[in-house]
Each structure stands twice: as structure tokens, then as C-alpha cells.
Tab-separated table of C-alpha atoms and ligand atoms in Angstrom:
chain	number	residue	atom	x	y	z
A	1	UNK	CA	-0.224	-6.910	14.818
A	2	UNK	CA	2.873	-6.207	17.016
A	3	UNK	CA	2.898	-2.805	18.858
A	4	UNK	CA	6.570	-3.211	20.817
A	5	UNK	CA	6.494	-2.484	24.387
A	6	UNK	CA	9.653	-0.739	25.402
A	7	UNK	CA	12.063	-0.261	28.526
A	8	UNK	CA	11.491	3.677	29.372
A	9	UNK	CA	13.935	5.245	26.830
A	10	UNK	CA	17.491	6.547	27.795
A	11	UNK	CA	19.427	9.240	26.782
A	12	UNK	CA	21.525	7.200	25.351
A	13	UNK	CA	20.808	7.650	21.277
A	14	UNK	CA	20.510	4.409	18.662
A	15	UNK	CA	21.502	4.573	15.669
A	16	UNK	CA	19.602	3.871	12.700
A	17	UNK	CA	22.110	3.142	9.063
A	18	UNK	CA	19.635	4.076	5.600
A	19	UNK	CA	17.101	6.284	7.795
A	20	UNK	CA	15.362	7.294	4.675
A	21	UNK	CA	14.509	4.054	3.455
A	22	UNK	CA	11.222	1.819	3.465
A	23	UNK	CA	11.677	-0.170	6.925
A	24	UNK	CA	13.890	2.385	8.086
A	25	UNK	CA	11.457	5.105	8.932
A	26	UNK	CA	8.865	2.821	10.175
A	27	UNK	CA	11.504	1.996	13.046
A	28	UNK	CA	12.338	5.277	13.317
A	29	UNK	CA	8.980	6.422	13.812
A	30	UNK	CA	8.224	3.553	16.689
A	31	UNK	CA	11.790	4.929	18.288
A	32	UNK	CA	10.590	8.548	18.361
A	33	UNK	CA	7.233	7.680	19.249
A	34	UNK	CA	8.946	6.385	22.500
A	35	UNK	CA	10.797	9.162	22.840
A	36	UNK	CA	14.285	7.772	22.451
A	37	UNK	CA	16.890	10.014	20.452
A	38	UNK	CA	17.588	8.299	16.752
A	39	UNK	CA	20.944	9.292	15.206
A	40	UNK	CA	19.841	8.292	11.459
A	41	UNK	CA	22.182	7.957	8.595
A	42	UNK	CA	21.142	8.982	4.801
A	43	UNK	CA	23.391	9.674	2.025
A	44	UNK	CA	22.277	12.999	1.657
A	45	UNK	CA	20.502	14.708	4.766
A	46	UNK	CA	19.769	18.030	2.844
A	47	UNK	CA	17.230	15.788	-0.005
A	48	UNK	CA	13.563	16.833	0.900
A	49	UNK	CA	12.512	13.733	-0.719
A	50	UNK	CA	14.920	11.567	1.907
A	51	UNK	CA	14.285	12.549	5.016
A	52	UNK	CA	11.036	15.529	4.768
A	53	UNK	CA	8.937	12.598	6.141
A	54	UNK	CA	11.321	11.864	8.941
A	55	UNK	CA	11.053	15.916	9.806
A	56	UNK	CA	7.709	15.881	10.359
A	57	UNK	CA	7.386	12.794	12.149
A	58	UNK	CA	10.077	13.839	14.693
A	59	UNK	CA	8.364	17.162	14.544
A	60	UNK	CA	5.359	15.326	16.500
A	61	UNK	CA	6.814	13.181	18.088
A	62	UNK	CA	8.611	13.093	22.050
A	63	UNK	CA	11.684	11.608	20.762
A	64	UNK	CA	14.574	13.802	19.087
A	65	UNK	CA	15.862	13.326	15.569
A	66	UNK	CA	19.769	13.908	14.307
A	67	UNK	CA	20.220	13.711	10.920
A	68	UNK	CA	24.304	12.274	9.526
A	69	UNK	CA	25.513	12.154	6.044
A	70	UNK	CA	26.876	8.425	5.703
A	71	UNK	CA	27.651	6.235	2.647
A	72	UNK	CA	27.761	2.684	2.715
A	73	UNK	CA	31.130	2.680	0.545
A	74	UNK	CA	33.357	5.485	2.460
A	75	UNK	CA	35.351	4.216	5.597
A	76	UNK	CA	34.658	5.805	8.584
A	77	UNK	CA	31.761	7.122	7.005
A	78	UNK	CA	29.530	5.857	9.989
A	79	UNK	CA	32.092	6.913	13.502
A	80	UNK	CA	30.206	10.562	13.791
A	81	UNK	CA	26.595	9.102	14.297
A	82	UNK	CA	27.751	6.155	15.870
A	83	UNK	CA	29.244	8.309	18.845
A	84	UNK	CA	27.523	7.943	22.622
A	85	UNK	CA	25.079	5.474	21.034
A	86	UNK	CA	24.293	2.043	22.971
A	87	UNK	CA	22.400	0.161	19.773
A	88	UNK	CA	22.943	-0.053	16.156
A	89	UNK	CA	20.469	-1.079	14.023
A	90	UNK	CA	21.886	-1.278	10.361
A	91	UNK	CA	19.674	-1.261	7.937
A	92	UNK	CA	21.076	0.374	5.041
A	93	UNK	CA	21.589	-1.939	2.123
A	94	UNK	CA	20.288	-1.611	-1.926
A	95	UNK	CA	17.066	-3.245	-2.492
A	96	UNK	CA	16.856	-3.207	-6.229
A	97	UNK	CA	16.025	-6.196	-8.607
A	98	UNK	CA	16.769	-4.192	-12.003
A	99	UNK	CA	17.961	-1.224	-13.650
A	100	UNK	CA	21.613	-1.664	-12.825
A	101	UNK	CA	24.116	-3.127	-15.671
A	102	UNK	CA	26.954	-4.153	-12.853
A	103	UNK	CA	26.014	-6.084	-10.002
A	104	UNK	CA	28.635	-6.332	-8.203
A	105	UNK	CA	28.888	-2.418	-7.950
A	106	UNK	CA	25.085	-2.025	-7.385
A	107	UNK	CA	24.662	-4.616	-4.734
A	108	UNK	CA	27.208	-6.684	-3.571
A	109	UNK	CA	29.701	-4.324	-2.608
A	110	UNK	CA	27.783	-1.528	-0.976
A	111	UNK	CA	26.486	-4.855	1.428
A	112	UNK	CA	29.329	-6.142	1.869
A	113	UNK	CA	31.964	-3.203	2.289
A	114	UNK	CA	29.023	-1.435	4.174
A	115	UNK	CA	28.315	-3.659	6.572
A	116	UNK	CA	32.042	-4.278	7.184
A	117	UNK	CA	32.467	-0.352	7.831
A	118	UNK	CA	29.568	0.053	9.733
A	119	UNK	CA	31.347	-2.782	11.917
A	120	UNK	CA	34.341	-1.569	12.046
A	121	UNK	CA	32.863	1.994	13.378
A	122	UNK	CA	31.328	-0.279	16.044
A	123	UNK	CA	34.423	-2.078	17.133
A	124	UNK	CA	36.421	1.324	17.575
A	125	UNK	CA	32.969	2.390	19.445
A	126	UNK	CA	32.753	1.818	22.888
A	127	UNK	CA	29.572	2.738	24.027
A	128	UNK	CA	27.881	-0.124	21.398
A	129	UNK	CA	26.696	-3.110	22.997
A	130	UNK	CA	24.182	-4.292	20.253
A	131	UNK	CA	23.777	-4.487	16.945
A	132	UNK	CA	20.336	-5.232	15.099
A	133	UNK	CA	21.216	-5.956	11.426
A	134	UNK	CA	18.378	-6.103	8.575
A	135	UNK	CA	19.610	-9.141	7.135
A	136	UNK	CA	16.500	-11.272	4.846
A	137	UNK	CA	15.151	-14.977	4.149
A	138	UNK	CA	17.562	-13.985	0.827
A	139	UNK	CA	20.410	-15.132	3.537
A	140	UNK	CA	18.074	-18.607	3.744
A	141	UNK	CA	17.377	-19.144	0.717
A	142	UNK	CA	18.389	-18.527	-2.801
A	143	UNK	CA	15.617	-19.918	-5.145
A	144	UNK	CA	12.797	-22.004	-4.115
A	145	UNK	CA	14.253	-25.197	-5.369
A	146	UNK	CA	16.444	-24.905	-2.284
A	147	UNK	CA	13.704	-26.497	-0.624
A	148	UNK	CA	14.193	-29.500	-1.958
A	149	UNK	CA	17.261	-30.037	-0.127
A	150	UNK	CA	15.839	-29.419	2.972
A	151	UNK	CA	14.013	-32.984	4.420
A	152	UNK	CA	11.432	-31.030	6.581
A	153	UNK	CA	10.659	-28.924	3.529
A	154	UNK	CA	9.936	-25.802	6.051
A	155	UNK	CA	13.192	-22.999	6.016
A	156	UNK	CA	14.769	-22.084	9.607
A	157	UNK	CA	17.281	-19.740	10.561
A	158	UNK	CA	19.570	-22.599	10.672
A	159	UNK	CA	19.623	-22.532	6.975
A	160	UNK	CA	22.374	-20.467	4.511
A	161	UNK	CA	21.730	-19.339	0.946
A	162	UNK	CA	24.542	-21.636	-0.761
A	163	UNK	CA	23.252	-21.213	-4.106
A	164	UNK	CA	23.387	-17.582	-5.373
A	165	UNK	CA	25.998	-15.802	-6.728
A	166	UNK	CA	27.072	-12.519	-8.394
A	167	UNK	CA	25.616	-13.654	-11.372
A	168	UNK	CA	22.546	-15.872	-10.340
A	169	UNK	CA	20.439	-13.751	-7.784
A	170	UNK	CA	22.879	-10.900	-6.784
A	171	UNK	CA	20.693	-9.496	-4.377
A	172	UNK	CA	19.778	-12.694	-2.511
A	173	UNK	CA	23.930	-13.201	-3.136
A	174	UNK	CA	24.924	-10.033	-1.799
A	175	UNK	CA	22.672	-10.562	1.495
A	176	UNK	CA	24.022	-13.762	2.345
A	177	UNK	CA	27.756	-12.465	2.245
A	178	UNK	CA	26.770	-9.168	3.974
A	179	UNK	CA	25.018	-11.230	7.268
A	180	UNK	CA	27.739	-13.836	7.183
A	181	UNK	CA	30.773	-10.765	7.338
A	182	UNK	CA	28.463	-9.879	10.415
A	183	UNK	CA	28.544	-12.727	12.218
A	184	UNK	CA	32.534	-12.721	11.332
A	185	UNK	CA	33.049	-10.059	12.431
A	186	UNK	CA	31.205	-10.378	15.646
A	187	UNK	CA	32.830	-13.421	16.688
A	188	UNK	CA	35.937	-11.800	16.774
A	189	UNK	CA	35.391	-9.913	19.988
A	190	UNK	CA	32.974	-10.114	23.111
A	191	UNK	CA	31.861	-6.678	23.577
A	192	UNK	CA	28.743	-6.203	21.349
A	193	UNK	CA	25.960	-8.646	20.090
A	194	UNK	CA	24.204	-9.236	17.242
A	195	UNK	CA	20.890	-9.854	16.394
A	196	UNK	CA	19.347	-10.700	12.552
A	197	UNK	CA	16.145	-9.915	11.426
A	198	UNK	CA	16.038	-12.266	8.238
A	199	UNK	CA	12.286	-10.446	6.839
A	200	UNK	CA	10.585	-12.220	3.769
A	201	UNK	CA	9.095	-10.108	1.001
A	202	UNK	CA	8.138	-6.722	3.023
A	203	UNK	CA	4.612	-5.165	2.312
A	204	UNK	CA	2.600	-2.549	3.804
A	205	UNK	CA	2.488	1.333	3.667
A	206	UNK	CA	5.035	3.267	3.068
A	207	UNK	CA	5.532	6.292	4.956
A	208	UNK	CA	8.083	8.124	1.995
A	209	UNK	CA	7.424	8.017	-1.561
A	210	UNK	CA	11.184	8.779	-2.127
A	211	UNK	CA	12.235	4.958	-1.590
A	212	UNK	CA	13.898	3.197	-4.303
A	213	UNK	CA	12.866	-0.153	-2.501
A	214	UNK	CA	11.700	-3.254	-4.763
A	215	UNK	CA	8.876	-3.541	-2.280
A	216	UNK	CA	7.086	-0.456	-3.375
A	217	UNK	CA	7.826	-1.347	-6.998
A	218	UNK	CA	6.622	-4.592	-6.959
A	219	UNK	CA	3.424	-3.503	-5.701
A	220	UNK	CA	3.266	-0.657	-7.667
A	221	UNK	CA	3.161	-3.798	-11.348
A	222	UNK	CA	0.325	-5.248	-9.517
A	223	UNK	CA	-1.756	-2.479	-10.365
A	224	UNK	CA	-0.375	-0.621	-13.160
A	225	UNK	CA	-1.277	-3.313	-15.884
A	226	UNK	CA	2.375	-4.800	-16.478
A	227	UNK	CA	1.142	-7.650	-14.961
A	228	UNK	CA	-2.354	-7.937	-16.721
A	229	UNK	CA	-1.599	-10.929	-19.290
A	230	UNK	CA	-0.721	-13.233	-15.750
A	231	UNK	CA	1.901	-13.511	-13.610
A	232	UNK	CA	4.451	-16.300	-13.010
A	233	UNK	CA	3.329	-19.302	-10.651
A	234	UNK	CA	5.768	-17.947	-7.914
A	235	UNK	CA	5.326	-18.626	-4.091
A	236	UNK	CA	6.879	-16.210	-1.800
A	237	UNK	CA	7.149	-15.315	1.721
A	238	UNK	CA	5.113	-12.089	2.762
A	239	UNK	CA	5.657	-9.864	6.163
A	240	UNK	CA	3.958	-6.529	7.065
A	241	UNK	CA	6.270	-3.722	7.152
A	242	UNK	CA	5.251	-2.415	10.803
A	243	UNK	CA	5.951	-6.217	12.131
A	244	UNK	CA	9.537	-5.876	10.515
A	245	UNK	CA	9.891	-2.411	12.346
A	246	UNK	CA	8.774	-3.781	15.429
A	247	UNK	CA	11.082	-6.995	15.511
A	248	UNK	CA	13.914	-4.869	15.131
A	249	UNK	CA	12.754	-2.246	18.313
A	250	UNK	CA	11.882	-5.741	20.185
A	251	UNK	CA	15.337	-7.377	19.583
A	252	UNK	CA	17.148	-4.172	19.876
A	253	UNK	CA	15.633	-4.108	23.747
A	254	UNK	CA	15.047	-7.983	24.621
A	255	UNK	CA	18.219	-9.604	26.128
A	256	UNK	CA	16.689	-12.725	25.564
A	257	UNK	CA	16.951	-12.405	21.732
A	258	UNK	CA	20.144	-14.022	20.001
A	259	UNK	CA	20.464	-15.439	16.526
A	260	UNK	CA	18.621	-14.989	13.941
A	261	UNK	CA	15.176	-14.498	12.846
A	262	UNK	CA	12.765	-15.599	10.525
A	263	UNK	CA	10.066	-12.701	9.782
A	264	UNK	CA	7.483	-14.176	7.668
A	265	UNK	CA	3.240	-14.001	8.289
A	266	UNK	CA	2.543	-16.161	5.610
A	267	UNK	CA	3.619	-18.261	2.082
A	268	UNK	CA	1.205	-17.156	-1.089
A	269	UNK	CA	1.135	-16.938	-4.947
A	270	UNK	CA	1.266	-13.916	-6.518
A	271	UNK	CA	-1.634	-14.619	-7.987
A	272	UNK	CA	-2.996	-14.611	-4.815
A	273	UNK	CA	-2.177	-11.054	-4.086
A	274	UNK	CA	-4.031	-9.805	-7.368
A	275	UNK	CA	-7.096	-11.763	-5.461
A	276	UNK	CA	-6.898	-10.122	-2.451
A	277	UNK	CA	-6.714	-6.313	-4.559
A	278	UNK	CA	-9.360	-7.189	-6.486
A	279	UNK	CA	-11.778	-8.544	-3.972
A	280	UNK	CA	-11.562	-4.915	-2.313
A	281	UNK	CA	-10.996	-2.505	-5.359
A	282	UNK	CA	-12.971	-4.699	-8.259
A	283	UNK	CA	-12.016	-3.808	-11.688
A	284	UNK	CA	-11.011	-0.652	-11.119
A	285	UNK	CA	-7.115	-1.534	-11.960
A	286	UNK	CA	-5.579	-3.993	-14.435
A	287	UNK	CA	-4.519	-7.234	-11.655
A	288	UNK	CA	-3.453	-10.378	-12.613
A	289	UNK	CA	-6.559	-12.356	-13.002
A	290	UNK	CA	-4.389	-15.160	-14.500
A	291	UNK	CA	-1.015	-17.511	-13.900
A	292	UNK	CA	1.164	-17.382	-17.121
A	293	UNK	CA	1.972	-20.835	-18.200
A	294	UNK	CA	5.516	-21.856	-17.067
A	295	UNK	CA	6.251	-22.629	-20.902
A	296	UNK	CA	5.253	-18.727	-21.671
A	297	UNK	CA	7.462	-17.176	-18.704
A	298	UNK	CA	10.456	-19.539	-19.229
A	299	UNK	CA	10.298	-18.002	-22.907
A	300	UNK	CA	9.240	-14.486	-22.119
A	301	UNK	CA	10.590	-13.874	-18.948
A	302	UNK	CA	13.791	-12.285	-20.199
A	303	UNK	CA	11.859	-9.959	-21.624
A	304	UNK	CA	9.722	-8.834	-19.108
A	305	UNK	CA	12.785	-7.577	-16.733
A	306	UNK	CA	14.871	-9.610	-14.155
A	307	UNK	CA	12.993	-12.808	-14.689
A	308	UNK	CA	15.831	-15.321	-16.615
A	309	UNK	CA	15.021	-18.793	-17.442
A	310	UNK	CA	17.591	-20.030	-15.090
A	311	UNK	CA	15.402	-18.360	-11.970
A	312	UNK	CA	11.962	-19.330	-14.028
A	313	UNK	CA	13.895	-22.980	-13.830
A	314	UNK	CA	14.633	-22.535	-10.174
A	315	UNK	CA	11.283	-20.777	-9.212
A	316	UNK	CA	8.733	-20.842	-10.751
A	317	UNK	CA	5.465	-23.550	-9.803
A	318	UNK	CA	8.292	-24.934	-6.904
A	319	UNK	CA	7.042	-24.710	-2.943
A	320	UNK	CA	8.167	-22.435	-0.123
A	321	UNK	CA	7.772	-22.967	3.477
A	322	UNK	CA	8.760	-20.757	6.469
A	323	UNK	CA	8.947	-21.681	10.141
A	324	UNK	CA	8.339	-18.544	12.030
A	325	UNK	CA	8.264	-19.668	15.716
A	326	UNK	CA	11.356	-17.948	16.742
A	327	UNK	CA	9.779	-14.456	16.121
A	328	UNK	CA	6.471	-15.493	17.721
A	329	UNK	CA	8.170	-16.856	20.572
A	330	UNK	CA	11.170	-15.110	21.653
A	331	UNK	CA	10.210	-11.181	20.363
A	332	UNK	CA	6.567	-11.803	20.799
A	333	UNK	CA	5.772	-10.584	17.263
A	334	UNK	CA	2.156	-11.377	16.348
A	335	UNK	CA	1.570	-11.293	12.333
A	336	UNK	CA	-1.744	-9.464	11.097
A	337	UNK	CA	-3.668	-10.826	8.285
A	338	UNK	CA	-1.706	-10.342	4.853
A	339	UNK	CA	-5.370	-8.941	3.595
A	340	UNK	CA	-4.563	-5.871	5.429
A	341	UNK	CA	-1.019	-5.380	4.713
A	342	UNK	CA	-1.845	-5.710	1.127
A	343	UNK	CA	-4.851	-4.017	1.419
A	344	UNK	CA	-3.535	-0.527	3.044
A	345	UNK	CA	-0.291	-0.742	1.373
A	346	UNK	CA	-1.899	-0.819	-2.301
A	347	UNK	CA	-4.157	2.258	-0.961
A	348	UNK	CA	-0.884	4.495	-0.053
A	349	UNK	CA	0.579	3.429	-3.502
A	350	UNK	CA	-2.969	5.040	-4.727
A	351	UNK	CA	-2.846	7.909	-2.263
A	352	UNK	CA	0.688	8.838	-3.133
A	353	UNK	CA	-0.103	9.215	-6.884
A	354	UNK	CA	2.662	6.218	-8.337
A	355	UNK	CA	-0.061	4.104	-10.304
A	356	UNK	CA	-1.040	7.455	-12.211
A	357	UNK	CA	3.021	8.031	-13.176
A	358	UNK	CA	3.669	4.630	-14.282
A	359	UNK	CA	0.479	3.773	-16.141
B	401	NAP	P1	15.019	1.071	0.813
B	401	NAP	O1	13.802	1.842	1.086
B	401	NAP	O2	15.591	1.167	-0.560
B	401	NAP	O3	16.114	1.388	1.896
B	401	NAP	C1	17.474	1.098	1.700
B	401	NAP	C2	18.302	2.236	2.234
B	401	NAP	O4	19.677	1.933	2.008
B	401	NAP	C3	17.990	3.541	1.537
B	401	NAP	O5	17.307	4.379	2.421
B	401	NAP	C4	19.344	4.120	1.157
B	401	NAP	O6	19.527	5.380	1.786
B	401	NAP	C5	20.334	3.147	1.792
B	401	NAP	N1	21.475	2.970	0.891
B	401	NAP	C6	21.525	2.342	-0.300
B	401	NAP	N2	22.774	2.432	-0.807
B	401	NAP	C7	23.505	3.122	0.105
B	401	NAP	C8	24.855	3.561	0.173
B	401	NAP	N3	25.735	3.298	-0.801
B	401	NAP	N4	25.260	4.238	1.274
B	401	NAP	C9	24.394	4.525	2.270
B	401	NAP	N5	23.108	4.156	2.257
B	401	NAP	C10	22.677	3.469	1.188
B	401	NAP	O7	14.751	-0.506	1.047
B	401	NAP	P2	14.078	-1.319	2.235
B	401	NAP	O8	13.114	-2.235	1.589
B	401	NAP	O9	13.655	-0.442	3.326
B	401	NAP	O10	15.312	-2.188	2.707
B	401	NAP	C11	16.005	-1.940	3.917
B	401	NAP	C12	16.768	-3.182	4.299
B	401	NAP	O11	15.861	-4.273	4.458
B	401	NAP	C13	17.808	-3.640	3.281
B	401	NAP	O12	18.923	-4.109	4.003
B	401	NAP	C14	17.111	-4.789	2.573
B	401	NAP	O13	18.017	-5.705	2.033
B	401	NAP	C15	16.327	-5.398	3.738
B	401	NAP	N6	15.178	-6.213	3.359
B	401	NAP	C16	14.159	-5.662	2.640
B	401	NAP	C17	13.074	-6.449	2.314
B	401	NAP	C18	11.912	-5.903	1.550
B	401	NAP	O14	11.078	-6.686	1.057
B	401	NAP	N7	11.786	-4.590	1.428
B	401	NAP	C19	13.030	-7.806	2.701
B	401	NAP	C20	14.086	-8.322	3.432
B	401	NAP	C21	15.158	-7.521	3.766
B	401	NAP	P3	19.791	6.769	1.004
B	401	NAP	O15	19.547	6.531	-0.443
B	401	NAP	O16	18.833	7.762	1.555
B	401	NAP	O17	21.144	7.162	1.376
């Protein structure tokens, strides 16, 4: 477990892009806690169910909070919180595998176009000397099969996602083109730096119930029964939430960090997780006791949501292997067991009521 260490904050204020979202107001609440003054962007700072949380966390907290209405897809949307502050940390991006017909619009081009504007607002901002972008191993990788390619068979940040596209994988797509216009974009000047945080599959509690973020959701199916007949033989990589917040604070602060970085505390199945939920809460919810034979998902995976054959193809019963040394080594990020992360994320999603609404 990672609890950053910080220089004695400043008066100069960071900003924080998406301050309403999952990671987001884990950061934010580290930042505050420290006392430093956070100049978060949401889309709409006057919804209760955005930023309440972030209220009453600042409301305890030394630091100082200043809401600012941004939106990924307006220029110059980001220049008014970006003003006086020293470090941008830009996390805002959509993190949703379904319910969208157009994925371009959904994903693609509120990364991309976002990411270029909040970039552009840093180049005409002179105060800016770092930038700490939430980037993902969907930059890495696309599908597992990638592996393959790769003789060590272990991913490093000196891999690229070459294989997704608008249509195959949008999100993983629209990641990799988002942290690739960043490092553009940076090498086009000298004044700022950037630093990724590339985070695997993020788990752990939430601290807003208002967050649209697959992470919550896909938490939420291990419990609420959709998953009861098996789940797919998928590996994936798994990071607590609070070690993702703390990267971020500890590359935001450590001159030493440059590049990129992997985020990942371990590789497991999904059936795996049901385990681990069931050795602590027993039978008391439907999880996965089972993996669905390939044959089964490959022809009912369409069905079930945003599983095609071509990712089953891709995916499914294929290996995954991070190599996490750079975060170990260079932020000093130590990775708690995934039992816990699992563990007190699945009691929030209990606490918070959202097994009861989608059962
Ligand atoms: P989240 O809770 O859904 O947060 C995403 C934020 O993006 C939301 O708070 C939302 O803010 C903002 N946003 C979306 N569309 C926007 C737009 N058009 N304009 C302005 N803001 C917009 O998801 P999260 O899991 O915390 O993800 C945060 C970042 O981490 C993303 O970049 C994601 O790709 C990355 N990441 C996540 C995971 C994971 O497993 N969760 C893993 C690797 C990387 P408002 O709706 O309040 O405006």
C-alpha cells in the first residue's frame, strides 16, 4: 500500500481534468489531505451527484477546493482552471465499454480532441511545468493475443497498442491515440513534461456513487447474478485504486519520474475474483463459481453485451503478463494484496446500495 510522501505544498494550485470521476477524487482527496489547492474540472459543477463527495471531503480537509465547468470537446474549455497552476494532471477521459451506438463520438473523440485542448490550454499556460496524464495498459496492449508478439511474453511501457481500432476495441483504440497526441504534442516544445500513468483494470472503493466508470460496473456483474452461469476464461491486469491515485501525486512531485508507467499489482482470471468474493461473503450473492466454455462465449458472447467473437478470438483462455518495476522503482509505489482491493471495493458496492438496483 502506497501512502505518497509529499514536498510541503505551495500555493501554487494543480489542476485536476474529470474531478468527479472514479480515480479522480481519490487524487483529489490525497491533494487536499496535504493541503495543496486543487482546481478540479467537471462538466457540470452545480450536479450534487458530481462533486457532493468532493464538498465534503474538502470540507475536512487543510487543502482548498475550486470547482470549473470544463468539457472535454469545447476549446478553451480548460484556460480558466488551468490559470496560476504549476501541475496538470488530466484525467478526464470516458470509461465506458457499452451502451453507446457511435464510438467514435462516445470515446474516441472526447480522448482525443480532449486531450489535445487540454494541451493546448497548457502550451498558452505559462505557469505549467508538468503534466501527469491518466493514460492505461489499453495504450500497451489491445487484446491479449498481443502477447504473442512480444518474445519476453511480459508487457513494458516500451510497448504500443497497434492493434485496436474504432471498430475493434474503441476504448483501448481511443487511449492509445489520446497518449500518443500527448507525447506529440509535448515534443514540440521544452517547457513542460509529461508523465503517463498507464493503470491496468482499476479496483477498489469508490468514494462517489455518481461515476459512470466501467470499473464500478464491472464489479457491480460480479455480484448481481449476470455472471452466475460462468464467466469467460479472461486474464487481466488488476491495480488498487488508491495505488493509481498515489502514482499520479508521486510523479506529479518526483523529478526523477519520466516516461511512462506500468500500474499493475497483479495478472488473474476472473474467475479468480468470484473466488476471492466468495471466500469472504459465502453464498450470500450469485458469483461465478464456473469458467464458460470458450465454445459457449464465442457463441453467446454477442449476446451478453460488448463481448464479440472477434475479442472472444483475441482474448479469451490467451496469457497476460505485466512488468511493473518502473512503478516500484522510480515512484516507490508498493501494491497491496488484490484480496483487499477486491475485498473493500465489493463492500462499498454493498454499502452504497448498487447490487440491490441492479438485481
Ligand atoms: P470515471 O469515473 O468515469 O471518470 C471519467 C471522468 O471523465 C468523469 O468524471 C467525467 O466527468 C469525465 N468526462 C467524460 N467525458 C467528458 C467530457 N466530454 N468532458 C469533460 N469531462 C468528461 O472513470 P475512471 O475509471 O475514474 O477513469 C479516469 C481515467 O482513468 C480515464 O482517463 C480512464 O481512461 C483511465 N483509466 C481507468 C481505468 C479503470 O479501470 N478505471 C484503467 C486505466 C485507465 P464529468 O462527467 O463529471 O464531467
Amino acid at each position: 500500500m502506497t501512502t505518497p510522501t509529499l514536498p510541503e505544498s505551495t500555493m501554487t494550485p494543480i489542476l485536476v481534468t474529470g474531478g468527479s470521476g472514479y480515480i479522480a477524487s481519490w487524487i483529489i482527496k490525497y491533494l487536499l489531505e496535504a493541503g495543496y489547492t486543487v482546481h478540479a474540472t467537471v462538466r457540470d459543477p452545480a450536479k450534487q451527484s458530481s462533486v457532493g463527495h468532493l464538498l465534503k471531503i474538502a470540507e475536512q480537509a487543510k487543502g482548498t477546493l475550486k470547482l470549473f465547468k470544463a468539457d472535454l470537446l469545447a476549446e478553451g474549455s480548460f484556460n480558466e482552471a488551468m490559470q496560476g497552476c504549476g501541475i496538470v494532471m488530466h484525467t478526464a477521459s470516458p470509461f465506458v465499454l457499452e451502451g453507446f451506438s457511435d464510438a467514435n463520438e462516445a470515446l474516441v473523440r472526447p480522448a482525443l480532441e480532449g486531450t489535445r485542448n487540454v494541451l493546448n490550454a497548457v502550451n498558452q499556460c505559462p505557469t505549467v511545468h508538468r503534466v501527469v496524464l491518466t493514460s492505461s495498459v489499453a495504450a500497451i496492449y489491445g487484446d491479449n493475443e498481443d502477447i504473442l508478439a512480444v518474445p519476453s511474453g511480459v508487457f513494458t511501457e516500451e510497448h504500443w497498442n497497434t492493434t485496436s481500432s474504432v471498430d475493434h476495441n474503441p476504448y483501448q483504440y481511443s487511449k492509445a491515440v489520446a497518449e500518443r497526441e500527448a507525447w506529440k504534442l509535448q515534443k514540440e516544445q521544452s517547457r513542460w513534461d509529461l508523465v503517463t500513468i498507464n493503470p491496468a483494470m482499476v479496483y477498489g472503493p469508490s468514494l462517489t456513487s455518481g461515476s459512470q466508470s466501467a470499473s464500478i460496473d464491472t464489479l457491480v456483474q460480479m455480484g448481481d447474478g449476470r455472471l452466475r452461469t460462468g464467466v469467460p476464461k479472461l486474464t487481466i491486469g488488476v491495480v488498487d485504486v488508491r495505488e493509481v491515485a498515489s502514482a499520479h501525486l508521486l510523479a506529479a512531485f518526483n523529478p526523477a519520474a519520466k516516461g511512462r508507467f506500468i500500474l499493475n499489482a497483479t495478472e488473474l482470471t476472473m474467475l479468480k475474483i468470484g473466488k476471492i468474493l466468495r471466500h469472504k461473503y459465502g453464498s450470500q450473492y450469485p458469483f461465478p463459481r464456473m469458467e464458460a466454455p470458450t465454445f459457449l462465449v464465442w457463441a453467446f458472447g454477442p449476446l451478453m453485451g460488448p463481448i464479440t467473437r472477434d475479442f472472444v478470438k483475441r482474448n479469451v483462455g490467451l496469457p497476460l503478463k505485466f512488468d511493473n518495476r518502473r512503478s516500484r522503482d522510480i515512484l516507490g509505489v508498493q501494491y497491496r494484496p488484490v484480496e483487499e482491493t477486491f475485498i473493500e471495493h465489493f463492500q462499498q458496492v454493498i454499502d452504497d446500495g448498487l447490487l440491490k438496483k441492479k438485481r
